[in-house]
Each structure stands twice: as C-alpha cells, then as structure tokens.
C-alpha cells in the first residue's frame, strides 16, 4: 500500500524565460497526475523515458496509474547505465518519439537517474527543436543535482557530457520514497554531491553532514542542495560565472570516470575523489586553508566513499584536454578558500602539472 503523499518543500527556479517549480516530498508520485495538470493536454502523446531497473521498480505502476487517470502515456524503456547516454540512445528516443507522434504540445517525462535525465532532456531539447519535459529523478544524485538547472547531454568518444544543450524542464518532481529502493552504493554516490554543495556554499550543511552521518534528514538535505543550485542557476543560467562553482571536484572527477571507461567508478565517487584532489592542489598552491582536504576526506569516508583515485593525478592530466572548462594551455578549476567558500581559478596546465608533481 502506497504512503499518503506529502510535499514538504516547493521551490521555484526563477528564470527570465523558463521559471519552474521543484516539488519535494514523500509519495508525491501518487499525485503525479494532479501535479502535471496544465502542462499537457490529456489527448496529446506523453513519452515516459526510463530504464529497465526503474521501470520494474516504479515506472510500470506510475504509467498504469497515469493511463487510468486519462494521460496518454507511452513508455520508452532504455538499458540501464552510461551506455544509453550516447548517440545510439538518442537515436532510439528519436525513433520512439516519431512512432508515437510526439509534437511540440506533447510532454516528455524523464523518469530515472542522472543518465535518463540527461539523455531524455537532450532528446527533448533537440526533437522538433524543443518539446516540453519534466524531470522525475529517482536517485539521490539526480535529485540534488542533475534534475535541476537544465543541463542536458550525452557522452561522445568517451568524453563525459560532450554534446548537449541548456534546456530547462517545466517541472521537477522529487519523490524521496524512490530512494527506498536505491542500492547503498548509489545512495552513497549521491551523498558525494551533497558534500559538494556543502563544500562550495554552506558551512552549516557541512557541519550537519558531519554530525548526522547515521541519521540524515534526507528531504531537508535535498531541499538545501536544490535551493543552493536554484540560486546559482538563477544568476548564471548558462554556466559562465558563479554556476561554475557546481563543478567543484568535476575536473579530475570526469577524468577519473574516463580513465575507467565511464563504468568502473560511479559519478559521485569520482566527484568525491576529485574534490579531495582539488583541495590538495589548492592547499599546495596556498589558495586553500590547510586541513581542508583532510576534512573533506574524513566526511566522504564517513559516508563510505573512496577518497583516493585509482589513478595518480599525474596520470589523469592528459584527459583534462577534453574537459569543457579547458582552454588552449589552461583550465578553469573550482577551488576552496575554505569549506563553504568556493571560487574559480584559471590555472595554466604547466602550473597544474608542476603542482601535482610536487605533491606526489
């Protein structure tokens, strides 16, 4: 028997052209039909993009309920994992959208983790030059990060998020009940992104995470992360300034993922290791308060996350060339002055290599 729904938090991402709400709560997918009201004419086709795992756990039930309530939903079920976030995956969605006669008055539901959110969002941005979509994230990582802000993408030639678009959803529905079925490793991977938000913007959240490693109030933590992200997106939608702070840990994190062929290491795990590397570099360059990397490492370890990359930072340097923040001979890297205070630093590749060599 499903729990009664409860929206505990409703936030608004207030943008000039595409403001939308983030609804957070327990069991709110029980009210999905009502929450989607006004976003699509029930007579229009609705594509529910999901993966095989989420379909079996949650998707089939939600699709059946929406159909019973009068929404014209057709599922598109993808294989789980990063392999779906590809040109081939994109073509699969385009073919499905064509078959079900998706049009600009239709709606696409991105129902799953970050891979599905990124893939379905980019398909929505691209098909017919833009079809409305809703993010319904089912993993902690997607709930605190990937579902908010309109970054959509696929991977290409082993490079993470190399082809994509900024395309905002019409609504984000975060049902924390979906976390009940999340494997422990995936939950911990999402907590790495929670630590990231605390590290860049909230010393109080960092302290809360330190004090409650065995009893986190996840709905509250998710809301705090979404509030931080919404604020950064509102002032920098296209990732040209303050929003870049959200990339803390991602410079080396993405390189770690690529070194493992995007499969050996979870995204959050890679970001956690990347955060520790970034803090160590900042400390070595005397830009970060000494001891910050130790604080990050201890907190990540408390949430059963790895803190040391399987590959030495020097070995990862050649992979930084594909980073979207890199320029000819330098890279924009997010560093910390201290916990809760992040900034973007332009570092030459030569200086970065030298610092890493000296650290090792």
PDB file of C-alpha atoms in Angstrom, residues 51 79-85 115:
ATOM      1  CA  UNK A  51      15.414   2.493 -17.787  1.00  0.00           C
ATOM      2  CA  UNK A  79      19.040  -0.254 -20.818  1.00  0.00           C
ATOM      3  CA  UNK A  80      20.460   0.991 -17.502  1.00  0.00           C
ATOM      4  CA  UNK A  81      23.866   2.625 -17.342  1.00  0.00           C
ATOM      5  CA  UNK A  82      26.060   5.125 -19.157  1.00  0.00           C
ATOM      6  CA  UNK A  83      25.882   3.204 -22.439  1.00  0.00           C
ATOM      7  CA  UNK A  84      22.385   4.607 -23.003  1.00  0.00           C
ATOM      8  CA  UNK A  85      23.686   8.164 -22.761  1.00  0.00           C
ATOM      9  CA  UNK A 115      21.686   9.203 -17.165  1.00  0.00           C
TER      10      UNK A 115
END
